XYZ file of C-alpha atoms in Angstrom:
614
model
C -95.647 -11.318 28.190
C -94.171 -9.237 30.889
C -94.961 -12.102 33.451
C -93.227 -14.736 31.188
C -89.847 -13.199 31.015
C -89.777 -11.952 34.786
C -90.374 -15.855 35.184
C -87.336 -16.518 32.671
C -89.049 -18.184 29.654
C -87.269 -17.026 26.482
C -88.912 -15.672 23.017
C -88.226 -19.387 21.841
C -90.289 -20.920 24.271
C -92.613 -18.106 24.237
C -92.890 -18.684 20.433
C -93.048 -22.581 20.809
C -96.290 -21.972 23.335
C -98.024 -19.244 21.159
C -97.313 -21.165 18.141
C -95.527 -18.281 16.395
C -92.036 -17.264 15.210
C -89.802 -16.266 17.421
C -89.543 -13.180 15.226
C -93.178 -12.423 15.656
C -92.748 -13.179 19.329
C -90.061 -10.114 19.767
C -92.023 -7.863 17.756
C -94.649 -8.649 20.423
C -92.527 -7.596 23.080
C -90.709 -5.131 21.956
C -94.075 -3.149 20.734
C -95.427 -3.404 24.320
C -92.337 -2.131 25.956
C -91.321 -5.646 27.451
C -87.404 -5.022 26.887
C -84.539 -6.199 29.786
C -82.807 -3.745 31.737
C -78.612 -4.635 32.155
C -77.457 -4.094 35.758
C -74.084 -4.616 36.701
C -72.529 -6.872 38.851
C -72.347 -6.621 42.514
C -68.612 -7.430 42.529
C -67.671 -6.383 46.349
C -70.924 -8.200 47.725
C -72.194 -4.557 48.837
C -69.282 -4.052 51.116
C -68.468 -0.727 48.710
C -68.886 0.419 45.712
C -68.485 -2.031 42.961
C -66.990 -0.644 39.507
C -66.616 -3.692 37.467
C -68.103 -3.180 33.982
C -69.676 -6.424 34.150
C -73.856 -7.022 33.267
C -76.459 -9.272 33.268
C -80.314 -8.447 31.936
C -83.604 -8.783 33.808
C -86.692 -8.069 33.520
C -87.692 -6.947 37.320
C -89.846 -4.247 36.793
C -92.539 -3.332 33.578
C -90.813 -0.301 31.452
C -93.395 2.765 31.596
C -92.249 4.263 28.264
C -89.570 4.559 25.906
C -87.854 7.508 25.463
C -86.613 9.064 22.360
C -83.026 7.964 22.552
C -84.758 4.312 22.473
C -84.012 3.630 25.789
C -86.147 2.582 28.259
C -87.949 4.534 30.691
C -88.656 2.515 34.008
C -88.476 2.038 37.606
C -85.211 -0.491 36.882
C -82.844 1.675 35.066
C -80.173 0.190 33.322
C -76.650 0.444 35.186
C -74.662 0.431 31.924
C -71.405 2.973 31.702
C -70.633 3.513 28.108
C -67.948 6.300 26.809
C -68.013 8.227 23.303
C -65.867 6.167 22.022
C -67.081 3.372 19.328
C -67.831 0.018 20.289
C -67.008 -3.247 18.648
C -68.900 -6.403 20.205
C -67.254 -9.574 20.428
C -69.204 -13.222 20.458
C -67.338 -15.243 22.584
C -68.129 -19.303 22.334
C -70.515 -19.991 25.128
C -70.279 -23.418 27.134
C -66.699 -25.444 26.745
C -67.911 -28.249 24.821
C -65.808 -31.200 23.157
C -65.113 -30.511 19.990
C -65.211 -26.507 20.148
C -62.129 -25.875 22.049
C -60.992 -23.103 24.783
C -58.476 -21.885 21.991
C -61.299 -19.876 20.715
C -61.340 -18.044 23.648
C -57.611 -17.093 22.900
C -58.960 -15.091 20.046
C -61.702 -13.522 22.135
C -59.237 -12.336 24.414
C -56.746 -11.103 21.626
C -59.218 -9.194 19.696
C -60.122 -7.338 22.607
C -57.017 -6.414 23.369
C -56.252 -5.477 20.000
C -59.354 -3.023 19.434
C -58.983 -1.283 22.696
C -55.371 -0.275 22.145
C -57.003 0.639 18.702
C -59.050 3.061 20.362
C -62.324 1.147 20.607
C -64.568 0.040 23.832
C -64.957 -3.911 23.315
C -68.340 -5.680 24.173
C -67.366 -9.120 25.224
C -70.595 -11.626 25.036
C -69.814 -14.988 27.048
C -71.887 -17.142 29.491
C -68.743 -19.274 30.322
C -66.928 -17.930 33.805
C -63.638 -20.504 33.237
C -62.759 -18.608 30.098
C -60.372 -15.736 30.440
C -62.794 -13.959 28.183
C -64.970 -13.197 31.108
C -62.077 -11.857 33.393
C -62.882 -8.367 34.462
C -60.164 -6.363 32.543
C -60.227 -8.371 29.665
C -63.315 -5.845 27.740
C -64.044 -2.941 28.318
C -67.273 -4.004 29.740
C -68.780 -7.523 30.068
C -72.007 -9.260 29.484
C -72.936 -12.507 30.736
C -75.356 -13.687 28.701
C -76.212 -17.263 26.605
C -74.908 -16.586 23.365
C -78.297 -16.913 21.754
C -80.146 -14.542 19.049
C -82.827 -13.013 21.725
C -79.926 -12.215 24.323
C -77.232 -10.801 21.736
C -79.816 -8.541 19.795
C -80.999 -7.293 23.553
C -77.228 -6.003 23.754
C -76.780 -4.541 20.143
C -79.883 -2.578 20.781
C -78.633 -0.892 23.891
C -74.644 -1.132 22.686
C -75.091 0.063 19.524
C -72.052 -1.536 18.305
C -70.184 0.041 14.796
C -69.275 -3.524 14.113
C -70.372 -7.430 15.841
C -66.866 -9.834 15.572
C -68.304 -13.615 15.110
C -65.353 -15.352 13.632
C -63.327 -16.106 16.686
C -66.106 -17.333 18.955
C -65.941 -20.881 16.921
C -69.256 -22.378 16.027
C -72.277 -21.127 18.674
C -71.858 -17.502 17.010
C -71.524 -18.530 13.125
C -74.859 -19.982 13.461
C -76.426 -16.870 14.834
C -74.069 -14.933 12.434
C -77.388 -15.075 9.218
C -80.044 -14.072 11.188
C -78.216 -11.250 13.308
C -77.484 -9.884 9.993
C -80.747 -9.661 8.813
C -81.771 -8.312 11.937
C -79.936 -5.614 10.725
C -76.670 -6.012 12.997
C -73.458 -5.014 11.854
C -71.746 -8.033 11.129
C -68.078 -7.194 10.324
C -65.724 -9.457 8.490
C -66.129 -12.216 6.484
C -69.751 -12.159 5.417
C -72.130 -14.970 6.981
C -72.655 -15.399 3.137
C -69.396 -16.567 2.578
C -69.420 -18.416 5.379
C -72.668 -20.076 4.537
C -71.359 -20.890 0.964
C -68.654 -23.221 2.744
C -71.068 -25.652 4.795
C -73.072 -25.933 1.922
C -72.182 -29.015 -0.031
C -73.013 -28.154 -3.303
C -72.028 -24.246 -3.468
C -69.042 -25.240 -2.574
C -68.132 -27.975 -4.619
C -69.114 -25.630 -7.462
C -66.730 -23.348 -5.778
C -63.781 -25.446 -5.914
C -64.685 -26.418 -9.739
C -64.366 -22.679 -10.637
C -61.086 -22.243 -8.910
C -59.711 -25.561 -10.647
C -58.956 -27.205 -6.789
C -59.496 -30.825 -6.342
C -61.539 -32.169 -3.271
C -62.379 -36.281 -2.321
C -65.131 -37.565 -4.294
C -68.513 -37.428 -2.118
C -72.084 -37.061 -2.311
C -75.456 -36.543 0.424
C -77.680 -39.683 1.596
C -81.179 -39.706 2.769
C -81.458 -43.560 3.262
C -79.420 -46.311 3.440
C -80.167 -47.278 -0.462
C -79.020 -43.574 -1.531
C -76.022 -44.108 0.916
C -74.934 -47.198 -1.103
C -75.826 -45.886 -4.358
C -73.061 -42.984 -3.106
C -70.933 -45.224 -1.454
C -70.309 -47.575 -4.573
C -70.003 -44.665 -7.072
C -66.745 -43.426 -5.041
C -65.755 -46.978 -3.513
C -64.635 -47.984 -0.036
C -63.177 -47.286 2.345
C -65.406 -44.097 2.854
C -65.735 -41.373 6.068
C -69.233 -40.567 6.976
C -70.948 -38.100 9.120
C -74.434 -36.545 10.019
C -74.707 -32.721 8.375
C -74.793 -30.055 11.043
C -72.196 -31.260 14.221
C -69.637 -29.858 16.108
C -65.822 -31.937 16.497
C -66.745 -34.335 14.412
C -69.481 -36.021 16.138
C -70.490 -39.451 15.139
C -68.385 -39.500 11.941
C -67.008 -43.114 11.133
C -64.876 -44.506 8.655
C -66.758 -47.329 7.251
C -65.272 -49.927 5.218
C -68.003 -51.857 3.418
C -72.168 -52.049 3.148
C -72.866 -54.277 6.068
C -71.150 -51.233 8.553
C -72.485 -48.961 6.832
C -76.152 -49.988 7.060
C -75.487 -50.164 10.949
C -74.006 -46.263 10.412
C -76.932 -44.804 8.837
C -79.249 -46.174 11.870
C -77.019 -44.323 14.429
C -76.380 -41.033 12.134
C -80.037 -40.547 12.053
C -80.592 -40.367 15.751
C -77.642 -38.084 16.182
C -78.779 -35.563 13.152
C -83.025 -36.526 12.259
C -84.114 -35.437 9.434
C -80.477 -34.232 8.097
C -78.650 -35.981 5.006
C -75.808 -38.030 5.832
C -72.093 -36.545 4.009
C -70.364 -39.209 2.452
C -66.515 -39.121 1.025
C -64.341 -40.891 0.014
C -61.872 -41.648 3.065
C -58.233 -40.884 1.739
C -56.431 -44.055 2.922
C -52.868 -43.334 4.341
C -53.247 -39.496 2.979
C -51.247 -36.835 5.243
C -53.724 -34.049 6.500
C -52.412 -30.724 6.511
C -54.223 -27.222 8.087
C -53.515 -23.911 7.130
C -54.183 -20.798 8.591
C -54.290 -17.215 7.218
C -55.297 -14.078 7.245
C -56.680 -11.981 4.270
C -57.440 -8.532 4.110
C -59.990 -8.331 0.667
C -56.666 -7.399 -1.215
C -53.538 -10.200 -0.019
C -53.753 -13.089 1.602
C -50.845 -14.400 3.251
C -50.426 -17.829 5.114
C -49.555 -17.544 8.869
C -48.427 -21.371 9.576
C -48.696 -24.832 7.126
C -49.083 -27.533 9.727
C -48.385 -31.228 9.145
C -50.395 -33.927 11.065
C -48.743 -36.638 12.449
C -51.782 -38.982 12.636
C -53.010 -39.682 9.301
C -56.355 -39.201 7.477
C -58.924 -40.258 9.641
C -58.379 -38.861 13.027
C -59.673 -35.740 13.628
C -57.656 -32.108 13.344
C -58.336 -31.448 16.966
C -57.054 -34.744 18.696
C -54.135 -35.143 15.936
C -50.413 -34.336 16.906
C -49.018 -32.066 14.129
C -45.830 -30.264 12.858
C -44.658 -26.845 12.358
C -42.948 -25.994 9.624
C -43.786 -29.565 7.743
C -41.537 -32.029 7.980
C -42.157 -34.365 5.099
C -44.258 -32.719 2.084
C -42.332 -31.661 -0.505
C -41.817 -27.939 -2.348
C -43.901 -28.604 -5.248
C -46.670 -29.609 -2.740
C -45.801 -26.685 -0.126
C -46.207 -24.391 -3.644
C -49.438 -25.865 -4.503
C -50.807 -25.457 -0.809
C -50.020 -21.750 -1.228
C -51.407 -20.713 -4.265
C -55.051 -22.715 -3.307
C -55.049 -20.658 0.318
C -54.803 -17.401 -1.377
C -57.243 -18.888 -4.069
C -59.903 -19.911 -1.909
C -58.986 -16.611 0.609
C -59.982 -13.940 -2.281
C -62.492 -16.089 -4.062
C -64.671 -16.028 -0.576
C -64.113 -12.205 0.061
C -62.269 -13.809 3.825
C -61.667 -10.374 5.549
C -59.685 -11.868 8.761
C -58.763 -15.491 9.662
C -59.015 -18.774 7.780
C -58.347 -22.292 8.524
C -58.221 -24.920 5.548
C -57.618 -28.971 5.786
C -55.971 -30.711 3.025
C -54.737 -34.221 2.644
C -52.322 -35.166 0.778
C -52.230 -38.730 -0.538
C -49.315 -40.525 -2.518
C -50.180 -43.439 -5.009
C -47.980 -44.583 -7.866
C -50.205 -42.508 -10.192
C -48.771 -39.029 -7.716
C -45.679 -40.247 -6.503
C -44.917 -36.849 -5.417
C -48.616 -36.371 -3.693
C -51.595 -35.314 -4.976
C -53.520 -32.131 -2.860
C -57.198 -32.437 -1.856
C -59.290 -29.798 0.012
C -61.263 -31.095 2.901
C -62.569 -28.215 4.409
C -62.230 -24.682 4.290
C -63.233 -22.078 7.460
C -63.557 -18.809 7.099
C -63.137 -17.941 10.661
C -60.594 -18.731 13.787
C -59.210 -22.291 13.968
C -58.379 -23.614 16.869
C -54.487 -23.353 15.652
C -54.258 -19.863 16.052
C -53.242 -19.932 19.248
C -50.006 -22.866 18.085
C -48.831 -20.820 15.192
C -49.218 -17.642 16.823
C -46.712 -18.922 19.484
C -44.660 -21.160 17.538
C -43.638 -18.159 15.004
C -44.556 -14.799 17.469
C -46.837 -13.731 14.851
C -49.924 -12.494 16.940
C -52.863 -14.091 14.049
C -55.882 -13.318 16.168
C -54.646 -9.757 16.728
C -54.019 -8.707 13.055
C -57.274 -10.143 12.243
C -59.385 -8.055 14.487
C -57.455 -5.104 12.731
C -58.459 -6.211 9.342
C -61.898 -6.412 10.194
C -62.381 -2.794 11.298
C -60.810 -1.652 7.705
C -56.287 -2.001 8.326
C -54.347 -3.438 5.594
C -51.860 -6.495 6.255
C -49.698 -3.637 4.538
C -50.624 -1.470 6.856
C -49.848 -4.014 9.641
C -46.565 -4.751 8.025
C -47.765 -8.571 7.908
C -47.179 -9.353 4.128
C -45.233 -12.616 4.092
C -45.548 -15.695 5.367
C -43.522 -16.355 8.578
C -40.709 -18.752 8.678
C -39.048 -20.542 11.420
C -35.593 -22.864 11.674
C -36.942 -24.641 14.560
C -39.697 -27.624 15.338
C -43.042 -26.768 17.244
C -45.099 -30.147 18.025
C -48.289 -29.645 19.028
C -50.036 -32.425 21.083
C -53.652 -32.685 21.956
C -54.493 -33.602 25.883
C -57.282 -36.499 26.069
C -59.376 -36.947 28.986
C -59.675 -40.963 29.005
C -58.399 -41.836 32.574
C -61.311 -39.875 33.886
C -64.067 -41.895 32.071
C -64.468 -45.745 33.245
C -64.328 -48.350 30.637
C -64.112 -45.723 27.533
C -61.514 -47.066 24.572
C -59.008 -44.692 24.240
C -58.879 -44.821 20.584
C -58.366 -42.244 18.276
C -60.754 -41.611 15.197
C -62.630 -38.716 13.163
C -64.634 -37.980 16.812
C -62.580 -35.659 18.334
C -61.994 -36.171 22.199
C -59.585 -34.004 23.132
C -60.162 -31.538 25.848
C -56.501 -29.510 25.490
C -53.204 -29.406 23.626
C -49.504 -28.807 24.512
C -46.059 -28.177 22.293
C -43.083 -29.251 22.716
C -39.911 -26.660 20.590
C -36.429 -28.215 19.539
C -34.521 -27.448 16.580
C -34.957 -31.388 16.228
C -38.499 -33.064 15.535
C -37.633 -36.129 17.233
C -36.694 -33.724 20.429
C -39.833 -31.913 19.818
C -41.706 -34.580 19.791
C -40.551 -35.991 22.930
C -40.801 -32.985 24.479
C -44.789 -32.520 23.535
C -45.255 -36.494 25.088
C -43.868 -35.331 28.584
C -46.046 -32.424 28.184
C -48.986 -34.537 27.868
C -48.195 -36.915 30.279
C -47.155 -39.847 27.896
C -43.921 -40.788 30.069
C -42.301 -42.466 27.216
C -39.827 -45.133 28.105
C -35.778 -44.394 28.349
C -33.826 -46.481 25.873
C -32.348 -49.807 28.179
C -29.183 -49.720 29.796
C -26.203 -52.214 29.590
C -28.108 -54.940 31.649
C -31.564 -53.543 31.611
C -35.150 -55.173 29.844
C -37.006 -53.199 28.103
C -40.307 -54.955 26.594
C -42.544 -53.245 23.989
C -45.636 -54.771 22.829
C -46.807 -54.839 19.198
C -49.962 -55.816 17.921
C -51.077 -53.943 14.565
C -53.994 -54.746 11.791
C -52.762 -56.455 8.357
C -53.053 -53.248 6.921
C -50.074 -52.143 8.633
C -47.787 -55.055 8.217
C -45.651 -53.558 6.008
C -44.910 -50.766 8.401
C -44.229 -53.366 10.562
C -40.882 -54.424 9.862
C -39.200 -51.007 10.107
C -40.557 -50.371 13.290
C -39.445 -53.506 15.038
C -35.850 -52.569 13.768
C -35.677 -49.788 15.080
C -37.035 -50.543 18.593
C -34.664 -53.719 18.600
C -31.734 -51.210 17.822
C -32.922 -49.033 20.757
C -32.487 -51.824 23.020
C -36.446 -53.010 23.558
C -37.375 -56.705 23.207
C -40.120 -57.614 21.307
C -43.516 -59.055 22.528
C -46.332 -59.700 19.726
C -49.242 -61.620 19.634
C -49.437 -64.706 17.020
C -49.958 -62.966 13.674
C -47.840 -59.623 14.017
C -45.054 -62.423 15.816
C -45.379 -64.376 12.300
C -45.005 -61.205 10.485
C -41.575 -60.571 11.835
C -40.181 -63.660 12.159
C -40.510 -63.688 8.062
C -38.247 -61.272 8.141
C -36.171 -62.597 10.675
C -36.863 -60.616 13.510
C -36.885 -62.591 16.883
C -39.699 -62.225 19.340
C -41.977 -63.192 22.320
C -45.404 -64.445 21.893
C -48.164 -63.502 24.309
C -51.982 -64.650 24.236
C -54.812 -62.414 23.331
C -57.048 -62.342 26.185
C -59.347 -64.664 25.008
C -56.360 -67.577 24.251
C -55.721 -68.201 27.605
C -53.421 -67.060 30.596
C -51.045 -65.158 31.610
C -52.310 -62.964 28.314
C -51.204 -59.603 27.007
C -53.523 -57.497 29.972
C -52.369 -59.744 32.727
C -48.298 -59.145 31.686
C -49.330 -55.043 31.707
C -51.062 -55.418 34.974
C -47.689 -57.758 36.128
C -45.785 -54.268 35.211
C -44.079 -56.609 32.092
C -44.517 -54.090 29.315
C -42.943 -50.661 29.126
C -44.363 -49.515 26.019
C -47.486 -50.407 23.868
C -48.533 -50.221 20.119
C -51.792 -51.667 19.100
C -53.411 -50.220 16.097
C -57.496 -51.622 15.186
C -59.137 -51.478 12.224
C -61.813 -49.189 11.788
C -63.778 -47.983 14.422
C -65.579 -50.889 15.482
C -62.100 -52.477 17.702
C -62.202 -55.692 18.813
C -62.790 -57.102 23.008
C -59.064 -57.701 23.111
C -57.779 -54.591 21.469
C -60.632 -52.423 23.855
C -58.670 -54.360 26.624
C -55.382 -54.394 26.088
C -55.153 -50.064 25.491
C -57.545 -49.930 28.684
C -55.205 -51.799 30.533
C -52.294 -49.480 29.068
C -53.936 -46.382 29.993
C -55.054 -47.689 33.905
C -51.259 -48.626 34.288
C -50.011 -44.951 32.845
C -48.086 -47.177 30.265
C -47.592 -45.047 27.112
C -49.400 -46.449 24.301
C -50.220 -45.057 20.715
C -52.817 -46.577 18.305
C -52.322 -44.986 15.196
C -49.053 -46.607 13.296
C -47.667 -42.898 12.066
C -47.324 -41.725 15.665
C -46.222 -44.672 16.336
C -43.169 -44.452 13.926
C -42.377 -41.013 15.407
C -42.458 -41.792 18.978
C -39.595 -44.718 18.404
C -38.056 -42.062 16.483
C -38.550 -39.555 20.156
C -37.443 -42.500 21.413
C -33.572 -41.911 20.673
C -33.757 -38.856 22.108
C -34.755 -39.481 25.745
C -31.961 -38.799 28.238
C -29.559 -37.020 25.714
C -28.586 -33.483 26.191
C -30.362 -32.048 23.696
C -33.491 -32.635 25.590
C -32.588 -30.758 28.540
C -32.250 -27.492 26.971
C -34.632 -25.035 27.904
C -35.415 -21.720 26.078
C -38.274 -19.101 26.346
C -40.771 -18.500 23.791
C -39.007 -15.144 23.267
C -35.737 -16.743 22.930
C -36.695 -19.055 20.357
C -38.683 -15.651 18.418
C -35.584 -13.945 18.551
C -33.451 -16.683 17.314
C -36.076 -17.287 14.422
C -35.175 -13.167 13.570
């Protein structure tokens, strides 16, 4: 045993070799003395004395006994400094991955800020040295280990922690967050039973049923035969995705049998032996996430956010809003009650993030409000409403968990702002050869900016620049503008709108043959161009020819065509701004209007626009 970890083979592979448990496997050890040792950092590369609080385990030496404190006795003595003062340990989120942003580490940070001014030392966990989590002075001391089971109970046995955070370290810790707790470590905040009761399908369904809140028809799948049975029973169009992935991985929105026999054989590669979720895909439904903070007692709402994108693209590459801009007060009403609802009914002691969509039909005119998912944890909004209204989310949270009140915290109401925060997500497309840069329930973003003016148009604008979509200034007396539009028949009847207003702006028109027939039955001149299979010069070779200043080509579904692939490649290779959902693009002709005025210019601190809210 001792010879397997000094050669770095963990109690998993251990196990996997022995053919035991890993449980049984750190009994093993831990009953024969084979426990790590934490050293600290050589900081100053032994040029002096190096004070950092900053560890790493090993296992150099065999332990000759433990002593009655539970420490170990041996010829590698552990370097750790620890005061008198309590400890809390926080799990920060391991390895940046897509789909389980850096904005997580934002809460890290701000909880360990928070508890040491509280009169705590903070145990930071992280394996990741770009995060600001890992700085030096963030904790008061530092461990650098993989955020896995083995490694985190090594620290809570030699920390002693009163309480382990694992809300704001976004996924990698809330599946460790069951078994650390039966391992008997101090899990504060929400419960991983709560947590657990909102991944599973069926405990929470029942949930929602209880509190009287609707959610999108859905059932599991096995098979592709149990997959259509499902599929029919709620109709089509409907979004599918394997159980048990991070940012949405592999989810599709399929729109009849033959796709989604062709789903089922991908999901199961990406998830074996998992069932398949299957819902009903809200068609043209506004999302909408929420976050809050409750204490056991109140729940109060910190920021109601309003995609811009609709259903179907995922939370973390979708532009959105704050405050709303469109829903209305019965619907703003109904969003409120159902946070605190679902806030008290799962015990949430700190932050929680819930999706809705809200879809309009002639049945609900006025909207009707769906759940999609509820999280009791950190979203990766905190950090956008926590700047957009000055309200510090992540901060308060960490307070609730160690036993404050939001009264005590004087946070009791939900804070309101007269001014437009847009926040835009940052995709990495340019960097990957040949990838579609198309939107969809996958998320792909790898950042996100915001743009602030007291008009959304403004803001808007302002959160394209920030992104690096140069959007194109409105033509001069004299000037040619040229935007491209090619959109799917669903969209048509956005279609007409949309041309007005870019032919009021100043742009001329260029369409391919059916969205060119679409407009010219409602009178609207334009230019025709060939797909790229129709012949030459075609839509790619007048973006190449530096012809087209702006582009708009929404697909259908996720399976786009060779000619739609190529003409938003060619777009993105010629930094031409281009948007592929039809809802941003309605807003960016309505940024549009806004380019070059005044109003744009202005520039105002964070604080300044804080105070102003006051």
């Amino acid at each position: 045993m001792w010879e397997a970890k000094k050669n770095g083979f963990s109690d998993v592979q251990i196990s996997h070799l022995l053919g035991i448990s890993e449980e049984e496997v750190r009994e093993l050890r831990i009953e024969n003395g084979v426990v790590p040792v934490f050293k600290l950092v050589d900081t100053c590369a032994g040029e002096f004395e190096a004070y950092t609080p900053y560890y790493y385990s090993c296992y150099e030496s065999p332990v000759l006994s433990i002593g009655e404190d539970g420490q170990p006795n041996s010829l590698n003595e552990s370097e750790i400094r620890k005061s008198d003062k309590p400890t809390v340990m926080i799990l920060g989120g391991g390895a940046n991955r897509i789909g389980q942003g850096i904005e997580f580490d934002y809460c890290c940070c701000h909880a360990a800020f928070a508890l040491r001014d509280a009169g705590y030392d903070t145990v930071m966990v992280n394996s990741n040295p770009e995060t600001v989590s890992t700085d030096y002075d963030t904790s008061t001391r530092l461990y650098f280990e993989p955020l896995t089971f083995e490694n985190v109970m090594n620290i809570i046995e030699v920390e002693k922690p009163v309480g382990v955070i694992v809300q704001f370290g976004g996924q990698t810790p809330l599946n460790l967050a069951t078994r650390l707790e039966e391992a008997g470590a101090p899990i504060i905040g929400t419960s991983p039973a709560s947590i657990d009761r909102t991944e599973d399908r069926k405990s929470f369904g029942a949930f929602l049923d209880e509190l009287g809140i609707s959610q999108p028809a859905g059932g599991t799948a096995t098979n592709f035969d149990e997959a259509v049975e499902v599929a029919r029973s709620i109709g089509f169009p409907v979004l599918v995705r394997p159980s048990f992935v991070l940012g949405g991985r592999a989810m599709e929105i399929v729109f009849d049998e033959e796709s989604l026999k062709k789903y089922i054989a991908r999901a199961a590669e990406v998830s074996p032996g998992k069932p398949i979720l299957i819902d009903r895909f809200l068609d043209g439904a506004i999302e909408v996430d929420v976050d809050a903070i409750c204490d056991g007692d109140i729940a109060v709402v910190g920021g109601i956010m309003e995609h811009i994108e609709q259903a179907g693209i995922h939370s973390g590459d979708s532009a959105c809003v704050l405050p709303p801009r469109s829903l209305s007060p019965k619907i703003l009403k109904e969003i409120r009650e159902n946070t605190e609802k679902l806030a008290l009914g799962l015990e949430v002691k700190g932050l929680m993030n819930v999706q809705y969509a809200v879809q309009y039909t002639d049945e609900h005119p006025e909207g009707k409000l769906f759940v999609i998912e509820v999280n009791p944890r950190a979203s990766r909004t905190v950090p956008f409403v926590s700047k957009a209204t000055g309200v510090p989310l992540a901060r308060l949270a960490s307070l609730v968990m160690i036993g404050k009140s939001l009264k005590e915290l004087g946070f009791t109401e939900e804070p309101k702002i007269d001014y437009f925060c847009v926040k835009e997500a940052v995709l990495p497309f340019i960097k990957f050869t040949d990838v579609d840069p198309l939107l969809g329930p996958e998320m792909r973003s790898t950042g996100e900016v915001m743009g602030i003016a007291d008009n959304f148009g403004v803001a808007f604008a302002k959160s394209q620049a920030a992104a690096g979509q140069n959007l194109p200034l409105p033509p001069k007396p004299g000037e040619t503008r040229k935007a491209f539009l090619s959109v799917n028949n669903r969209h048509k009847k956005n279609l007409v709108s949309l041309a007005k207003n870019l032919r009021e702006l100043g742009f001329n028109l260029v369409c391919t043959e059916g969205t060119g027939e679409a407009l010219a039955e409602e009178g609207i001149e334009s230019e025709f161009v060939y797909k790229v299979h129709e012949g030459r010069p075609n839509i790619v070779d007048r973006i190449k020819n530096k012809e087209i200043d702006f582009v708009i080509n929404t697909p259908l579904g996720a399976a786009s065509k060779f000619d739609e692939t190529a003409i938003r490649r060619a777009a993105l290779e010629n930094s031409l701004p281009y948007v592929t959902t039809i809802s941003a693009a309605e807003v960016t002709v309505q940024a549009l209007k806004h380019l070059g005025t005044e109003e744009i210019r202005k520039v105002r601190s964070l604080q300044e626009w804080h105070r102003a809210a006051d």
